[in-house]
XYZ file of C-alpha atoms in Angstrom:
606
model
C 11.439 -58.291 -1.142
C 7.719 -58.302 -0.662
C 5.687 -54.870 -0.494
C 4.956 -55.375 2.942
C 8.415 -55.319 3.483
C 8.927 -51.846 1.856
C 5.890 -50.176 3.824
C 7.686 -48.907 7.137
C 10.632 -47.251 4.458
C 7.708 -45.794 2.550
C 6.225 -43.876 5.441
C 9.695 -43.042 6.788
C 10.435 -41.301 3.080
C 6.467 -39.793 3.591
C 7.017 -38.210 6.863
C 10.727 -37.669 6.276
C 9.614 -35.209 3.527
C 6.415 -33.779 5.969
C 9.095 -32.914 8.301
C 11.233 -31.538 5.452
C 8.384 -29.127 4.827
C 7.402 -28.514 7.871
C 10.601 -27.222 8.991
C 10.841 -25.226 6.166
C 7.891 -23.660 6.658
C 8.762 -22.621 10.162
C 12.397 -21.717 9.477
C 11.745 -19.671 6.755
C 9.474 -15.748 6.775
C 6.437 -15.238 5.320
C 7.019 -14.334 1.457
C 6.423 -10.505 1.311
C 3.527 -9.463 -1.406
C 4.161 -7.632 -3.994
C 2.216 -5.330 -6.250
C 0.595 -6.625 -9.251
C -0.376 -5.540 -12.581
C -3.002 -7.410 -14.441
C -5.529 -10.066 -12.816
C -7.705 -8.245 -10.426
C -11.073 -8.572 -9.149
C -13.399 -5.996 -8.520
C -17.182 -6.066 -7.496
C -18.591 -2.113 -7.954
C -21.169 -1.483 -5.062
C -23.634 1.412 -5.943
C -25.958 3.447 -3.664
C -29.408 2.653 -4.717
C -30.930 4.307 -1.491
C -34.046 7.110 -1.791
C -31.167 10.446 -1.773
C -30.324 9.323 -4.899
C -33.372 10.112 -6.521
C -32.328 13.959 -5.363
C -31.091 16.380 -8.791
C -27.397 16.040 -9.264
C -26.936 18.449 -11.911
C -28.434 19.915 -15.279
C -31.872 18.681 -14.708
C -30.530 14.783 -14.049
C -31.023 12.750 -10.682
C -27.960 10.998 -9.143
C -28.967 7.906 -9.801
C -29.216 8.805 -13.238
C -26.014 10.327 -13.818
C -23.895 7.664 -12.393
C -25.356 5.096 -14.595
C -24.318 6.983 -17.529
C -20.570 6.706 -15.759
C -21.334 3.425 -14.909
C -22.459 2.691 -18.900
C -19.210 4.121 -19.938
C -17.080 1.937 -17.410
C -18.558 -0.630 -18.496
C -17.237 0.304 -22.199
C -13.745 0.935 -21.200
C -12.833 -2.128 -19.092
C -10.194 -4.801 -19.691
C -11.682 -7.339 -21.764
C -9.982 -9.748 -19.476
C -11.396 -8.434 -15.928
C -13.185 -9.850 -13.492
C -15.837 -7.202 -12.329
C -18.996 -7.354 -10.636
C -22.042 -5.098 -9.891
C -23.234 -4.651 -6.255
C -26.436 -2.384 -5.510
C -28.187 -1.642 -2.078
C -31.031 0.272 -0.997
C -32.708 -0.637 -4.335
C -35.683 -2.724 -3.657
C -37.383 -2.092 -0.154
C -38.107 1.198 1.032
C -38.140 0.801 4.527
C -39.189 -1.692 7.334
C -38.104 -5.059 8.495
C -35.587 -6.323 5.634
C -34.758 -2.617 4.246
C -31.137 -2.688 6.119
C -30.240 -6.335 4.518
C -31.040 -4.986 1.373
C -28.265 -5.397 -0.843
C -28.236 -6.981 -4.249
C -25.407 -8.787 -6.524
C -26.705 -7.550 -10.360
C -23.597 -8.683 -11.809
C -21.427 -11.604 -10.342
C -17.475 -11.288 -10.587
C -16.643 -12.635 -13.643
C -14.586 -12.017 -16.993
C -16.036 -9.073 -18.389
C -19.567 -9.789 -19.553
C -20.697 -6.267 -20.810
C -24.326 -7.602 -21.069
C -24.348 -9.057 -18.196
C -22.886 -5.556 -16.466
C -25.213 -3.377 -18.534
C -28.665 -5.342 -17.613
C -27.558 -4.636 -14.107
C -27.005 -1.373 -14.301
C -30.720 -0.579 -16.359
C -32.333 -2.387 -12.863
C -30.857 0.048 -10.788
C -33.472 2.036 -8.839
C -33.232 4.940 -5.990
C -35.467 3.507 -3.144
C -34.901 2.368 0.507
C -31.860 2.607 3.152
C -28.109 2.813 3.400
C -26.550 -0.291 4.750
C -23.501 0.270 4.046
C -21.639 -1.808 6.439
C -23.739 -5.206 5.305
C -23.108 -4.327 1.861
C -19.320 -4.481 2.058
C -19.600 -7.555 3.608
C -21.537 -8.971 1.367
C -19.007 -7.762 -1.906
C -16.402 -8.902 -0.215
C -18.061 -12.906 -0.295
C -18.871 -12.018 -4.328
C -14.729 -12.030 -4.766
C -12.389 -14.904 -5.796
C -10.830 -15.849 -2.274
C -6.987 -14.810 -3.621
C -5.604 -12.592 -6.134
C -5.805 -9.055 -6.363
C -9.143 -8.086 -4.958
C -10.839 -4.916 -3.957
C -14.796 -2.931 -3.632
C -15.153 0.181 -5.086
C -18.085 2.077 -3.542
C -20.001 4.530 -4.753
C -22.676 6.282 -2.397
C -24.029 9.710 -1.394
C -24.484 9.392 2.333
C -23.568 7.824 5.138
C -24.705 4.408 7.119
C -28.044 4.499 8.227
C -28.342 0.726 9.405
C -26.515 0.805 12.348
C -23.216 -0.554 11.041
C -19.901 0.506 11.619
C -18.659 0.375 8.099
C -15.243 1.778 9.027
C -14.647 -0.935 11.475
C -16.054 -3.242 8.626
C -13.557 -2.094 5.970
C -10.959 -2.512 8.706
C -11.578 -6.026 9.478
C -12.075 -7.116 6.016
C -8.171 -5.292 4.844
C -6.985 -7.464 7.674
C -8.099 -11.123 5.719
C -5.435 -10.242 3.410
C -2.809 -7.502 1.578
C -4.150 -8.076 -1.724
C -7.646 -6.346 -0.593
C -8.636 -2.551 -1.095
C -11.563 -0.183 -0.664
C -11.972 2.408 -2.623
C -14.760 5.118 -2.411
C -16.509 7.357 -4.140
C -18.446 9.980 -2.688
C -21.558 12.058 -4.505
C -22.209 15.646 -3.696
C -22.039 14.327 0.107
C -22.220 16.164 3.302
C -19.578 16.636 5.527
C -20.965 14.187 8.005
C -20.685 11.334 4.708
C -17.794 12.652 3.096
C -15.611 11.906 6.687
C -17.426 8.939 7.307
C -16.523 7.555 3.896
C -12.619 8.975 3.966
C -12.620 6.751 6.848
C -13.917 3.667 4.991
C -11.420 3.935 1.907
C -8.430 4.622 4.565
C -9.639 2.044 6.933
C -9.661 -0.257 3.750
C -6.285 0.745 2.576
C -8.014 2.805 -0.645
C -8.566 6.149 -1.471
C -11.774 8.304 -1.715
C -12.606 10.434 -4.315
C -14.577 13.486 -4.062
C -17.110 14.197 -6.528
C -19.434 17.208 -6.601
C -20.647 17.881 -9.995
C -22.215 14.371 -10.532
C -21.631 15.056 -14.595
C -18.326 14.309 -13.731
C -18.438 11.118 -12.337
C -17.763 9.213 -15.250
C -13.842 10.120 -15.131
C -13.429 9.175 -11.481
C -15.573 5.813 -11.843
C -13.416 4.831 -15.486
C -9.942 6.116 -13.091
C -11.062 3.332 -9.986
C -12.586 0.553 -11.520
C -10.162 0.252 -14.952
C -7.389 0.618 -12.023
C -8.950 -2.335 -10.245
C -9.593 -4.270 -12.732
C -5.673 -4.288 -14.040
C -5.003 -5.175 -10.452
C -2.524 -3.405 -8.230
C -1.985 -5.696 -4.949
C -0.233 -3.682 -2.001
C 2.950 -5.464 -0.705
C 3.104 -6.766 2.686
C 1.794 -8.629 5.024
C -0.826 -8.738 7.725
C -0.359 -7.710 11.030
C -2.557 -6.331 13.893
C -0.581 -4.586 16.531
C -1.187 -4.881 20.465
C -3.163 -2.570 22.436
C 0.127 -2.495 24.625
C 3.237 -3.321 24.797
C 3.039 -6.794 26.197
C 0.626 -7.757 23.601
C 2.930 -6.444 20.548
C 3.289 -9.068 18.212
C 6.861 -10.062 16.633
C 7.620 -8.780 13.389
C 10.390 -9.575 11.407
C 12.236 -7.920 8.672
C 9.675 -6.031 5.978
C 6.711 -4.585 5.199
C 3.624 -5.079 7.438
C 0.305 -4.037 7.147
C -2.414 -2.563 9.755
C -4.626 0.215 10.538
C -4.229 3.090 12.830
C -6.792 5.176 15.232
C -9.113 2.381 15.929
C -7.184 0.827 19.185
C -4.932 3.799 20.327
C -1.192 3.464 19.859
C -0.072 0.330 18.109
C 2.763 -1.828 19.580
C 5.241 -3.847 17.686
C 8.316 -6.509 19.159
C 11.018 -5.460 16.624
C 14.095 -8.117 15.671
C 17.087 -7.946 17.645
C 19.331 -6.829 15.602
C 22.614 -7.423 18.216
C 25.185 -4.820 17.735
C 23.495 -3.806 14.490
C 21.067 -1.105 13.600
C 17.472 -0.950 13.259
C 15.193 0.716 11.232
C 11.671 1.406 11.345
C 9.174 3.537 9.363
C 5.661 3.985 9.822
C 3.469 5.895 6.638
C -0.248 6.632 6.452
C -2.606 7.943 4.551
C -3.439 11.624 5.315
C -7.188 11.884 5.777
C -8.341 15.107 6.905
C -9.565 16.811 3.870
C -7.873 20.176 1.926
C -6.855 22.121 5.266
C -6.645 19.488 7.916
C -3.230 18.493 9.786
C -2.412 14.633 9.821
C 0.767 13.167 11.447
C 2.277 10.020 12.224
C 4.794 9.459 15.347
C 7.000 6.227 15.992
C 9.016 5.657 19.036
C 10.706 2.603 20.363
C 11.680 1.419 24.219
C 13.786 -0.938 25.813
C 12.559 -3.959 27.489
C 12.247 -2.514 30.907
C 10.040 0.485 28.999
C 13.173 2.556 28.175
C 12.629 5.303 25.389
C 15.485 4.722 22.720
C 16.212 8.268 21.630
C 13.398 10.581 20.703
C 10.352 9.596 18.787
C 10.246 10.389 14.980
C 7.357 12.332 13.985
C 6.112 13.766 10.712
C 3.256 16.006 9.828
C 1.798 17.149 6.467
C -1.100 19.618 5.389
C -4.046 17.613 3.113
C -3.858 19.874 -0.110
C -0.210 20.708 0.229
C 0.991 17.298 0.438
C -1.501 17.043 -2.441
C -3.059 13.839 -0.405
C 0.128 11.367 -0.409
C 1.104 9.958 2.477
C 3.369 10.577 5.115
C 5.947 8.527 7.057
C 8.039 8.594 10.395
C 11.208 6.479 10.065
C 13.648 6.202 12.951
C 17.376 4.334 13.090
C 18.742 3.439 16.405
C 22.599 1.740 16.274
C 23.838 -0.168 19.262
C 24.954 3.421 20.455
C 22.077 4.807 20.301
C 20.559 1.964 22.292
C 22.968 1.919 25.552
C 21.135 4.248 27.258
C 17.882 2.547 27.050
C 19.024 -0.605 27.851
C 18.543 -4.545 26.370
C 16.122 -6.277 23.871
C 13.442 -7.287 23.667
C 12.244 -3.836 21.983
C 9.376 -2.580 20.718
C 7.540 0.432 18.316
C 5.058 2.373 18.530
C 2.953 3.548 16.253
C 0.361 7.472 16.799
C -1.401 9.338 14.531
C -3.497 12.342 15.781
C -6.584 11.305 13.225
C -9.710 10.528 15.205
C -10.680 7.902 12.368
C -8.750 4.832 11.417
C -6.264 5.264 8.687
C -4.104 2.133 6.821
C -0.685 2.056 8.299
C 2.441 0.714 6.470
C 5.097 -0.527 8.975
C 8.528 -0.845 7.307
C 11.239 -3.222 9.193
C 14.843 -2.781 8.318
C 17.888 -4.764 10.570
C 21.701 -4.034 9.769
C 24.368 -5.654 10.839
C 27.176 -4.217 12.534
C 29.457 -2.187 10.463
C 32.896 -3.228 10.352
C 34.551 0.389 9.927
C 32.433 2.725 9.410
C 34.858 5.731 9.291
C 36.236 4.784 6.115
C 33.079 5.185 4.355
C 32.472 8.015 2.459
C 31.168 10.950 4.526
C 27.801 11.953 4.447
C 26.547 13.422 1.183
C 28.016 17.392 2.031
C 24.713 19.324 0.223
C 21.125 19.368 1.655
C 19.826 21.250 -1.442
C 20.784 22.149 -5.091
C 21.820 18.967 -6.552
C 18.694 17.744 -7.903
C 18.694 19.760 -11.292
C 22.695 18.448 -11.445
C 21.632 14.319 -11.478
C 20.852 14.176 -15.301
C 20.378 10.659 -16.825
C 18.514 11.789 -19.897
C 15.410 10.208 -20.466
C 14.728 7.235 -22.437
C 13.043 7.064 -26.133
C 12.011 3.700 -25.516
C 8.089 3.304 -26.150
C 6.498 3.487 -22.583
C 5.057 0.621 -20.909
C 1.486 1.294 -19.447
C 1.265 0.744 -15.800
C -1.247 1.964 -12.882
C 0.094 4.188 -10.212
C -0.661 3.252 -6.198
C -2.211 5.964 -3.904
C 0.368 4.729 -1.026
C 4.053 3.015 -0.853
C 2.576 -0.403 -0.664
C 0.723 -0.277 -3.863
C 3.498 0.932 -5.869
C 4.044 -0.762 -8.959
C 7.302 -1.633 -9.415
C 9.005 0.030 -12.591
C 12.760 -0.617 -12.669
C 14.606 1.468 -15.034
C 12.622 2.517 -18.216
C 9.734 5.115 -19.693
C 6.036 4.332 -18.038
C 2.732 5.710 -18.982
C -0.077 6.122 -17.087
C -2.805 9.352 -16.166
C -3.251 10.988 -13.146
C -6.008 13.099 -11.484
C -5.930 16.581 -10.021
C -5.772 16.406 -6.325
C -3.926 12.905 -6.487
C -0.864 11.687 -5.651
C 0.842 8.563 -7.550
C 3.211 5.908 -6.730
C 5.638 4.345 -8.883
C 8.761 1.637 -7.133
C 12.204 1.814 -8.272
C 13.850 -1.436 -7.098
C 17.636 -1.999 -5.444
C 18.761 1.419 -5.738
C 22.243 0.942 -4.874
C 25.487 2.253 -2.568
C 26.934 5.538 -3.954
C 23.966 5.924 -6.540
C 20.964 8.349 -7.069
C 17.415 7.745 -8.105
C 16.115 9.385 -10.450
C 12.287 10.424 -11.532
C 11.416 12.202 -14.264
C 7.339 13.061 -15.608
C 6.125 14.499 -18.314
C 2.379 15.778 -18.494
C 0.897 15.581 -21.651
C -1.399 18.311 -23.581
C -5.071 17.766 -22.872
C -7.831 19.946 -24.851
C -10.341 19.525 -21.902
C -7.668 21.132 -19.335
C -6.705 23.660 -21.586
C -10.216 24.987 -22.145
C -10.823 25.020 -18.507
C -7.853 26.965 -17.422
C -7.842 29.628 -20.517
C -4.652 31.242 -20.551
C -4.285 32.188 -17.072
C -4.242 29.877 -14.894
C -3.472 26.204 -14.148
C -2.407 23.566 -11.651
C 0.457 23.136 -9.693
C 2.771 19.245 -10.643
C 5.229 18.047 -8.785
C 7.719 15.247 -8.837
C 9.299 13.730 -5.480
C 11.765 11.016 -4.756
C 11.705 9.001 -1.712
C 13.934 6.659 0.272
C 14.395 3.404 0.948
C 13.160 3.742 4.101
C 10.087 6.007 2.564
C 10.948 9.308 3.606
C 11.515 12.381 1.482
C 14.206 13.688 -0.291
C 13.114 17.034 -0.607
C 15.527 19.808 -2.941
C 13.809 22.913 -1.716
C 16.044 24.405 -4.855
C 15.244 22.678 -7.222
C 13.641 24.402 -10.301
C 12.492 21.429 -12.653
C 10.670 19.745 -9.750
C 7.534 21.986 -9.395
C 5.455 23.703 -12.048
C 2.437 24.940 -13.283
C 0.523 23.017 -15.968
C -2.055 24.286 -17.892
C -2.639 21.370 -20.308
C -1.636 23.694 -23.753
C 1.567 22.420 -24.242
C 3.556 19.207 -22.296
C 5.729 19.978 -18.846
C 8.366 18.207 -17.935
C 8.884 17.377 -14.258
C 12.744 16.451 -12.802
C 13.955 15.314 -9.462
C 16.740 13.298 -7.933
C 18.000 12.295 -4.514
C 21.747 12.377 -3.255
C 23.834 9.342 -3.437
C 22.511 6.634 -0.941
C 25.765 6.971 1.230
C 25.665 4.869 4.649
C 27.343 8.329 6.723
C 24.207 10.470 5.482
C 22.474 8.991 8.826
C 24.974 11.604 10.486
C 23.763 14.507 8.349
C 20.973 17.238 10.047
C 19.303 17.324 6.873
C 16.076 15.482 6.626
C 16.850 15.058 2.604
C 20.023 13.549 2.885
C 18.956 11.073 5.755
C 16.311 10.175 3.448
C 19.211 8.105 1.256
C 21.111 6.150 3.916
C 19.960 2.610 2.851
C 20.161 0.726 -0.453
C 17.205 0.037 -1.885
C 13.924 0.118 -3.468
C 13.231 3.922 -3.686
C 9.593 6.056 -4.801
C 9.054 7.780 -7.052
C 5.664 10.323 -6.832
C 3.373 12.698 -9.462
C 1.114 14.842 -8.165
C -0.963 17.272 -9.673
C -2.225 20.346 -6.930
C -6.031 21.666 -7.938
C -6.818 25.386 -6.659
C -10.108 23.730 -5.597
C -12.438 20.841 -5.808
C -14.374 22.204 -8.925
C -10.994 22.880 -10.743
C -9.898 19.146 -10.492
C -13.501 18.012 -11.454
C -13.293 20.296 -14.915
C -9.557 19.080 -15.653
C -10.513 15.748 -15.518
C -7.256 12.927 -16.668
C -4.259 14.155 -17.050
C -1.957 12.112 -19.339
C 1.182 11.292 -17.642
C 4.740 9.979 -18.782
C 6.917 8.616 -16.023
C 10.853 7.703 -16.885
C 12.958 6.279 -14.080
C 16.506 5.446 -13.890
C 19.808 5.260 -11.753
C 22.773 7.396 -11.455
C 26.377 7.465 -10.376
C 28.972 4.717 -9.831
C 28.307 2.132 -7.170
C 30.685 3.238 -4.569
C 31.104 2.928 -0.235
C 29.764 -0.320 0.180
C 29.820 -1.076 3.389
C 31.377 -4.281 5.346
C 29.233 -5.926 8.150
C 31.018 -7.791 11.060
C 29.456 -11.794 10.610
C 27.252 -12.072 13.558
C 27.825 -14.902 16.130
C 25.541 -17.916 16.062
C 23.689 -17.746 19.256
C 21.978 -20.829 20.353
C 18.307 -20.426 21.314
C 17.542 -21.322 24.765
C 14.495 -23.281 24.984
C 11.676 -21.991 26.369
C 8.294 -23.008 28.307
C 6.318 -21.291 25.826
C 8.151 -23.235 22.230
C 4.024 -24.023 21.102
C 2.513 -26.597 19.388
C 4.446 -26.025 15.925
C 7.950 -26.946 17.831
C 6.816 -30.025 19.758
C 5.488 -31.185 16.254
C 8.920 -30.968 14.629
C 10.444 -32.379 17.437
C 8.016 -35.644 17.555
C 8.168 -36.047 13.654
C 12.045 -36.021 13.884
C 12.116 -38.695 16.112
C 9.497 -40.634 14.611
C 11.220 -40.023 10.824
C 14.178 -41.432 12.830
C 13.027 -44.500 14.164
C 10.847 -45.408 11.383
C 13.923 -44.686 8.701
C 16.275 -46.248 11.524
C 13.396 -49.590 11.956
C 13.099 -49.961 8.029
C 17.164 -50.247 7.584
C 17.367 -53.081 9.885
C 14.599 -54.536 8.058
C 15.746 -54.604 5.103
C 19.307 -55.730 6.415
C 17.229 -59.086 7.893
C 15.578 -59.620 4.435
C 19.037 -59.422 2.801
C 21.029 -62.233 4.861
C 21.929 -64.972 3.927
């Protein structure tokens, strides 16, 4: 058999395994993200504008104070990061060129602590803000995959031009694994919403800072916390501007922003005569008194409503910053009145500026009997103190705490360490909580000399630990005792909550908490730690934080799902490009593979 022979059989094999993949790829979802702890990439971008030159405290400028923070971050990061220093504004004053001044000092690299503390000695308070540039330019120093993400630092707002909100916006949408966090210096209130807007538009957080002495803790807490890497899960989306531009989304977690197009649209999964779920969260953004809320609502086809929208609303400093989330579930009941498929969400929030928006996708199949389930969990409050697991005297594994649900790290069962900040919420995963079971969350905060000489003997801040659903809503035990406390940092407090057992019925309870657990799942787990003000959190400084988590009860009331039909897929005018190419390669895999046997048949007679 000569080679020539075997060439048609080799490209049959070739493009047999092309089409292989390629109908792989478009048979099978997107892989969902998921958070990750060790191997990011951050690039620091400093204000080096003319306001920083203004005092910031105790005889110091601004610009002097944060490089003394920035000295000391330098110190304390991973030797293994990959961190880079950014500076704009620091070399022309004004005139043509002053608004494309921005600078890479440092490039993204394993930590090179000369090369980081050269840059920093260069910096110097001089020209304009250009904010928006900047970021664009940081985000071109980073490695183009991995955990990535900008922390900021300035003490104003854009003076370019730029819209660095919409910037920060389009730049979270290249990719899940991308953040913007920001750090804002004794700024007005004109900066300080501008720059809220830029870490929630970037799917960050911002960070206050007023005594610029301080700074140091709050640069160490973001950039040590980038460097480790925390990626949030999910993937990309951008919703329509109206309902016939939603795009399809398919079971998990999506990510977009809010506020910058009006209501966002989404074309949900048909889930037959199953149930759907959907849950929208953001990021509250509106400071310590302001009222944020998220609403979703789906319709019918024919523009239907499908029940009544879900909405949720939370108070800045008494949600202590985390955010909040709207989750609906609609059963085939519940959709007879609207009428048929295709149906769509969404997604309001009454902030003026953009916010990051989580969209969680949940479909169910049909439930074969669901009155012989166990009925919904019978108490809406009081049983939190009663779910005891004990907690663990393993040694604690360190981990970093997400600002959202997305950027949870995921800590299955076991004892976690990690610090917190006054006026911050964190975000810890517990995976595949299952049928009939609790989760459970419990926190110690350490002793810390610093907090205890700021609060004396009177006073102290208010720590909480909550527990939330698979579908990422709270399960809130307005009795319970060990939940909520005052800690003064003297002596360690322990922090307790669980949820009821995730029982498929609670979705026919009234009580918010117990509709919270309807779902197996992953479930969240969140610290917070309430300052009386601003200047109280910036005197506290780190507080050391011990997280355990674990599962309780017996797995119990699984439920059965009726098998769904096959339905066949009628074709349609509109199959694209990606279905005529599987359908060509088939039939040329089958010739070629069909052309090649006959050859070979030839060259074997006799």
């Amino acid at each position: 058999m000569s080679r020539g022979s075997l060439m048609p059989l080799s490209v049959g094999v070739t493009l047999l395994l092309a089409w292989s993949t390629l109908v792989g790829a478009g048979a099978a979802a997107p892989s969902e993200d998921r958070p990750a702890q060790g191997g990011g990439a951050v690039v620091l971008v400093l204000d080096g504008s003319g306001s920083m030159k203004e005092p910031g405290g105790a005889g110091a400028t601004r610009m002097t104070e944060a490089k003394a923070g920035l000295r000391a971050v330098v110190e304390d990061l991973p030797d293994d990061a990959q961190v880079g220093l950014r500076v704009y504004g620091s070399t022309i004053s004004e005139g043509p060129g002053s608004c494309e001044d921005t600078e890479l000092l440092a490039p993204v690299a394993r930590t090179d602590r000369g090369a980081l503390r050269a840059g920093v000695d260069r910096l110097r308070p001089l020209g304009n803000t250009p904010i928006a540039y900047s970021l664009r330019q940081a985000y071109g120093d980073l490695p183009t995959e991995g955990p990535r993400s900008i922390v900021l630092v300035s003490d104003g707002e854009e003076n370019c031009g730029g819209d660095p909100c919409e910037v920060a916006a389009d730049l979270r949408k290249k990719g899940a694994d991308f953040y913007v966090d920001v750090v804002g210096l004794q700024v007005d209130p004109a900066s300080r919403a501008q720059l809220t807007c830029i870490a929630s538009a970037g799917g960050g957080t911002y960070y206050d800072v007023q005594d610029v002495s301080r700074l140091q803790d709050t640069l160490t807490r973001t950039s040590v916390r980038a460097a480790r890497g925390y990626a949030p899960a999910g993937r990309p989306v951008e919703g329509g501007t109206t309902r016939k531009d939603a795009p399809a989304v398919t079971d998990g977690q999506w990510l977009d922003t809010v506020g910058d197009s009006g209501p966002e649209h989404y074309r949900l999964p048909d889930p037959g005569r199953g149930t759907f779920h959907v849950a929208a969260a953001t990021l509250p953004t509106r400071g310590f008194t302001g009222v944020s809320s998220v609403e979703v609502g789906v319709v019918s086809a024919d523009g239907t409503p499908c029940g009544s929208p879900a909405r949720e609303t939370a108070q800045g400093a008494s949600n202590g910053g985390a955010p909040i989330a709207a989750a609906l579930t609609l059963s085939a009941t519940d959709r007879e009145d609207c009428g048929g498929g295709p149906y769509v969400a969404t997604v309001t929030s009454n902030n003026e500026e953009v916010q990051g928006l989580e969209l969680l996708v949940r479909t169910e199949p049909e439930v074969e009997d669901a009155s012989a389930l166990p009925a919904a969990f019978g108490r809406a409050s009081g049983f939190s103190d009663e779910v005891q697991t004990g907690r663990a005297a393993a040694d604690a594994v360190p981990v970093v705490g997400g600002p959202n649900f997305s950027s949870a790290p995921p800590t299955p069962p076991g004892t976690y360490e990690d610090t917190v900040l006054p006026g911050e919420t964190l975000f810890y995963r517990l995976p595949d909580v299952g049928w009939g079971r609790s989760a459970v969350c419990d926190a110690t905060l350490g002793t810390s000399d610093r907090a205890a000489r700021a609060f004396g003997r009177a006073v102290g801040v208010t720590a909480q630990v909550r527990v939330y659903g698979a579908m990422k809503t709270l399960a809130d035990d307005s009795s319970a005792r060990t939940a909520r406390a005052q800690w003064r940092g003297d002596r360690a407090l322990d922090l307790h909550a669980a949820s009821p057992p995730v029982v498929l019925r609670n979705r026919e309870s009234s009580s918010d908490t117990v509709r919270a657990f309807q779902l197996a799942g992953d479930a969240w787990c969140s610290v917070t730690v309430l300052p009386t003000s601003a200047a109280t959190a910036e005197e506290v400084g780190e507080v050391p934080l011990t997280l355990t988590t674990s599962v309780a009860g017996e797995e119990a009331g699984v439920p059965a799902y009726v098998e769904p039909e096959p339905r066949a897929e009628a074709a349609t005018d509109d199959a694209g490009p990606a279905s005529w190419l599987l359908a060509v390669a088939g039939l040329v895999v089958v010739a070629l593979v069909g052309g090649s046997v006959v050859m070979l048949r030839r060259r074997r007679a006799p």
